[in-house]
Short mmCIF file of C-alpha atoms in Angstrom, two decimals:
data_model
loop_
_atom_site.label_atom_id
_atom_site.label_comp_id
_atom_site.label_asym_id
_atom_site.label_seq_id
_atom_site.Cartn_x
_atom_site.Cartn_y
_atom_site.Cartn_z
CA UNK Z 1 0.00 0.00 0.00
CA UNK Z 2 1.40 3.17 -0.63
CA UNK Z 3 1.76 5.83 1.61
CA UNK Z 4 -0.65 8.00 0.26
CA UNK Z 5 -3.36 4.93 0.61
CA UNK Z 6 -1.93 4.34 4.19
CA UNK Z 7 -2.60 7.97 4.98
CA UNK Z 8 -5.93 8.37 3.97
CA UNK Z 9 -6.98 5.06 5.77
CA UNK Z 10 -5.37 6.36 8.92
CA UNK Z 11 -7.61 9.64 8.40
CA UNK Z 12 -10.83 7.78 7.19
CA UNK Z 13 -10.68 5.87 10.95
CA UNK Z 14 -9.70 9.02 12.94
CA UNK Z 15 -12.59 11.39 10.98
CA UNK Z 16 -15.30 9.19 10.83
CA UNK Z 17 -18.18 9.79 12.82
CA UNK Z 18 -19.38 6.80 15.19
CA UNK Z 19 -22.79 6.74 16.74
CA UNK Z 20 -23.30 7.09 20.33
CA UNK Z 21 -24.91 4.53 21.15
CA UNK Z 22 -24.79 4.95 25.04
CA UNK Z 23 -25.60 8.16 25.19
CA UNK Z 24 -28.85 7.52 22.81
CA UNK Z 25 -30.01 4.66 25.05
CA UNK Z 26 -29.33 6.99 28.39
CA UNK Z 27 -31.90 10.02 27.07
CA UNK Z 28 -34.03 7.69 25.56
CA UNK Z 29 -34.79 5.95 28.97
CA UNK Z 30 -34.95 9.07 30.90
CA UNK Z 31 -36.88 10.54 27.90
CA UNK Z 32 -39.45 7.51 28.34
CA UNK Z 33 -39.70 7.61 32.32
CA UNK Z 34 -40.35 11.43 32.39
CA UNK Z 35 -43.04 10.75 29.68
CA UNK Z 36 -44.50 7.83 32.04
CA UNK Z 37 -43.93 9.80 35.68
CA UNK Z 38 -46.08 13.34 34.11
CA UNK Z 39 -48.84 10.68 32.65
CA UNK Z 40 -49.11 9.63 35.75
CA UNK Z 41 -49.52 12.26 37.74
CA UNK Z 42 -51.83 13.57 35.40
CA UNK Z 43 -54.23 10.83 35.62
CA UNK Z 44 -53.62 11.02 39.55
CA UNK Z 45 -54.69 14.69 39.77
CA UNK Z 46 -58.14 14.40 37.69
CA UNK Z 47 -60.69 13.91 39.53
CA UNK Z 48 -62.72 10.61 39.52
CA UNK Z 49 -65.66 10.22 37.08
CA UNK Z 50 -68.82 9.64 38.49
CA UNK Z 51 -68.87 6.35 36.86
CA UNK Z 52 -66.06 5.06 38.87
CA UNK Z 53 -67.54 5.49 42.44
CA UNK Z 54 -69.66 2.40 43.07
CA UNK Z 55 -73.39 2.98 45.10
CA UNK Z 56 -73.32 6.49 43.81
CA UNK Z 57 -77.04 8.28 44.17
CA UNK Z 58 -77.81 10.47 41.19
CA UNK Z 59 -80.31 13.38 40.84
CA UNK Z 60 -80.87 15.82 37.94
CA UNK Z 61 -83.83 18.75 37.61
CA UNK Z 62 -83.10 20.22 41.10
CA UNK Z 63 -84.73 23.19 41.72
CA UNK Z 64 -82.36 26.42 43.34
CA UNK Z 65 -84.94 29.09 44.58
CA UNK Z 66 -84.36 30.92 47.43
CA UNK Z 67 -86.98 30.95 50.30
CA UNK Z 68 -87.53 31.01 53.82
CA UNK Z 69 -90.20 28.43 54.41
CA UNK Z 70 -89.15 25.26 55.46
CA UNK Z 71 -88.51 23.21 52.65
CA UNK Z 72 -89.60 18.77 52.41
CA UNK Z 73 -86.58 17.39 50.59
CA UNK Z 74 -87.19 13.87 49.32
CA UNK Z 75 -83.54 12.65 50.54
CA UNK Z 76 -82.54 12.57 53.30
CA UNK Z 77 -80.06 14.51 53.59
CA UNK Z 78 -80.84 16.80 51.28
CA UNK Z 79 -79.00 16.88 47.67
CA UNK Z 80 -80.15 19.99 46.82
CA UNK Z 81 -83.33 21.61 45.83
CA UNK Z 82 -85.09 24.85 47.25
CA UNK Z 83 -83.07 26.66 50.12
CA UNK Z 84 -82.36 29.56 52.28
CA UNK Z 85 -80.66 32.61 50.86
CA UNK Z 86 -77.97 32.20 53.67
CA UNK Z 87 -75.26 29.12 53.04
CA UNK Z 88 -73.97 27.22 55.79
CA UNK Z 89 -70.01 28.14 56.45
CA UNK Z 90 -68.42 25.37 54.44
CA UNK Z 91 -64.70 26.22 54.46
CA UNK Z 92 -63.57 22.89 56.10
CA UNK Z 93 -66.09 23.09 58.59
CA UNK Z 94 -67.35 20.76 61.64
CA UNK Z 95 -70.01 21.29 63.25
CA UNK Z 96 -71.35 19.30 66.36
CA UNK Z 97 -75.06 19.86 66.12
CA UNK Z 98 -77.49 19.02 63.51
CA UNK Z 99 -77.75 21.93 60.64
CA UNK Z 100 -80.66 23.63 59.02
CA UNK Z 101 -80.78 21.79 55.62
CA UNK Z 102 -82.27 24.86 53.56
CA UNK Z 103 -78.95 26.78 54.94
CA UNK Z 104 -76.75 23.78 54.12
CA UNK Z 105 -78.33 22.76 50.59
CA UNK Z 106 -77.30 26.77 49.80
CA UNK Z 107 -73.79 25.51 50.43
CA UNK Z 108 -74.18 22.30 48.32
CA UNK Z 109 -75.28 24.78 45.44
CA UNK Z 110 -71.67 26.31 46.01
CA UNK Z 111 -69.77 23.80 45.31
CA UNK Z 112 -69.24 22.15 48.69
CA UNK Z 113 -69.62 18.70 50.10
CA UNK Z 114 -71.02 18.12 53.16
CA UNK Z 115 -70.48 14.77 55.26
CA UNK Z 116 -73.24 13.63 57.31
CA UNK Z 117 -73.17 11.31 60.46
CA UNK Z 118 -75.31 9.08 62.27
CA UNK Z 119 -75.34 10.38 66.46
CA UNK Z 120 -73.50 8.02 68.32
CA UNK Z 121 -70.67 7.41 64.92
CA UNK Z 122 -67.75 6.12 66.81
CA UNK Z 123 -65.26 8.45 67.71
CA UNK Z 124 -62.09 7.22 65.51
CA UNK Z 125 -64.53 6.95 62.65
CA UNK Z 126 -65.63 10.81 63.29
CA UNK Z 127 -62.19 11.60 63.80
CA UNK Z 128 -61.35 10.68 60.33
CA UNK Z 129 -63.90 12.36 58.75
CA UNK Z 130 -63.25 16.04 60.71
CA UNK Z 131 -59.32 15.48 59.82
CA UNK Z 132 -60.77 15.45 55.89
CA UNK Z 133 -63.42 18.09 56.50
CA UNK Z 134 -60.76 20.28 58.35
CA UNK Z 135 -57.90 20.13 55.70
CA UNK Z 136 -59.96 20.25 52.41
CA UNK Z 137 -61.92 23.24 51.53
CA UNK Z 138 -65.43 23.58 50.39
CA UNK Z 139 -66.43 21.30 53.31
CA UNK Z 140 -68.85 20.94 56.08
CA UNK Z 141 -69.65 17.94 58.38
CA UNK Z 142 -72.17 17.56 60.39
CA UNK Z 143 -74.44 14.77 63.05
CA UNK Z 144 -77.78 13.90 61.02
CA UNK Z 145 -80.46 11.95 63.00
CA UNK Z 146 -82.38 9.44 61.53
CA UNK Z 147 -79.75 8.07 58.68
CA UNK Z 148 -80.38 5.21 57.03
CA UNK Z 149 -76.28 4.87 56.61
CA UNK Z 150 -73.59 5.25 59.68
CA UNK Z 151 -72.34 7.86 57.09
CA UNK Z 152 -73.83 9.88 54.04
CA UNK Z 153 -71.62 12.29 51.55
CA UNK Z 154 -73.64 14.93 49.70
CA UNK Z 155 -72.51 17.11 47.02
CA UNK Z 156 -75.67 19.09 44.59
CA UNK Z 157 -77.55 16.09 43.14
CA UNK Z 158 -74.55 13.69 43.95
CA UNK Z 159 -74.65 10.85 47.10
CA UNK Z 160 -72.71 8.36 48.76
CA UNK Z 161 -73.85 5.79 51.68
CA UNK Z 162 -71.08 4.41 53.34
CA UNK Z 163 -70.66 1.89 56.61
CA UNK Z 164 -67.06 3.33 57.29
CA UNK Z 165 -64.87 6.23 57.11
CA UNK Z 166 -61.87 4.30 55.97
CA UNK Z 167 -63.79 3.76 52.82
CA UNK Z 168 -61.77 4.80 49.91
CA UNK Z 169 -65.17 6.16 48.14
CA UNK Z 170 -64.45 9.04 50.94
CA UNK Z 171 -61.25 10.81 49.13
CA UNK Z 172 -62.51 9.37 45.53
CA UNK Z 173 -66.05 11.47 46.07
CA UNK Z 174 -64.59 14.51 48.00
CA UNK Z 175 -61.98 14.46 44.50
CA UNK Z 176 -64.79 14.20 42.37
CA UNK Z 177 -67.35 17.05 43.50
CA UNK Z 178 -65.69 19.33 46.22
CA UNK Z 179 -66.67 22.35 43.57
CA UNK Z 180 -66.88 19.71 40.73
CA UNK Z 181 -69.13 20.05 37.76
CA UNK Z 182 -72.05 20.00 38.98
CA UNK Z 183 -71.70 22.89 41.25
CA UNK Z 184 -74.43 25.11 39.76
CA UNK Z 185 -73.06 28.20 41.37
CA UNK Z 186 -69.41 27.48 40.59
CA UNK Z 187 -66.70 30.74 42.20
CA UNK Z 188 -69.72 31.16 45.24
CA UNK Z 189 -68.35 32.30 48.46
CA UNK Z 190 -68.08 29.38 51.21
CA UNK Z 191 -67.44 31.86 53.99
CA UNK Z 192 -69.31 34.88 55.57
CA UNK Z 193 -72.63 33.85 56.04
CA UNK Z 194 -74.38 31.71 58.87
CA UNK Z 195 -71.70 29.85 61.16
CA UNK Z 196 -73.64 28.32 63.46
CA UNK Z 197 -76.03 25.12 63.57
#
């Protein structure tokens, strides 16, 4: 081979380009668990459909005047319907005495869920449901005599029975309608008006 020949080989090996085939493979696989971690956590963060929460209680055509008769609800509690002009507090709220349901159905119509009890709940089981109320707002809890459930979760013409407060239907409906969709007064105020039972 002459040296010309010999030369040009020697440059051909030293100037051509390889691929980087490690470094490829690194990004890709960081590329592909980024892509996997933000799916995630954007499934995580919407909220549940109502599909997806089993023994879910469904009402449409609610009426929202304001009065200040007593109003008959047909559920018990209330899912919405007629009410007071004054909403109930609901900014992570619990109260220990029975509420007014035309002054509480004002606050379902903002856009807030509010977690009924059965008198005589047990304590850890009303201890998990005020450490819910009390960090998430848009709430209010309350004792309800006469429930047919040891706990009932009403949002406006959304409700849950449940026989625990460990029941993951608890953080799957307060996800799904704490000022959901079917909030018909969605941006309402949840403070400054009655804040007592």
């Amino acid at each position: 081979m002459s040296k010309s020949a010999r030369n040009r080989a020697q440059r051909n090996v030293l100037t051509q380009r390889q691929v980087p085939w490690g470094t490829i493979a690194f990004f890709s696989v960081i590329g592909l668990v980024a892509i996997v971690a933000i799916g995630y956590a954007f499934l995580q963060s919407r909220p549940p459909s109502a599909d997806s929460i089993e023994g879910l209680i469904e009402k449409d055509g609610l009426s929202s005047n304001h009065t200040t008769a007593a109003v008959r609800y047909d559920t018990t509690p209330p899912m919405g319907g007629d009410h007071d002009a004054i909403w109930q507090n609901c900014n992570g709220r619990v109260y220990t005495s029975p509420l007014r349901n035309e002054n509480a159905v004002h606050s379902l119509e903002h856009g807030a869920v509010w977690i009924t009890y059965r008198p005589g709940l047990a304590a850890d089981q009303i201890d998990r449901l005020k450490n819910k109320v009390e960090n998430t707002d848009y709430t209010l809890m309350s004792p309800y005599p006469g429930l047919d459930s040891p706990i009932v979760m009403t949002a406006w013409g959304k409700q849950l029975k449940l026989q625990s407060a460990d029941d993951a239907r608890v953080d799957a409906f307060l996800r799904a309608f704490v000022k959901g969709e079917q909030t018909p007064e969605p941006g309402a105020p949840c403070t400054g008006a009655k804040d007592t039972p």
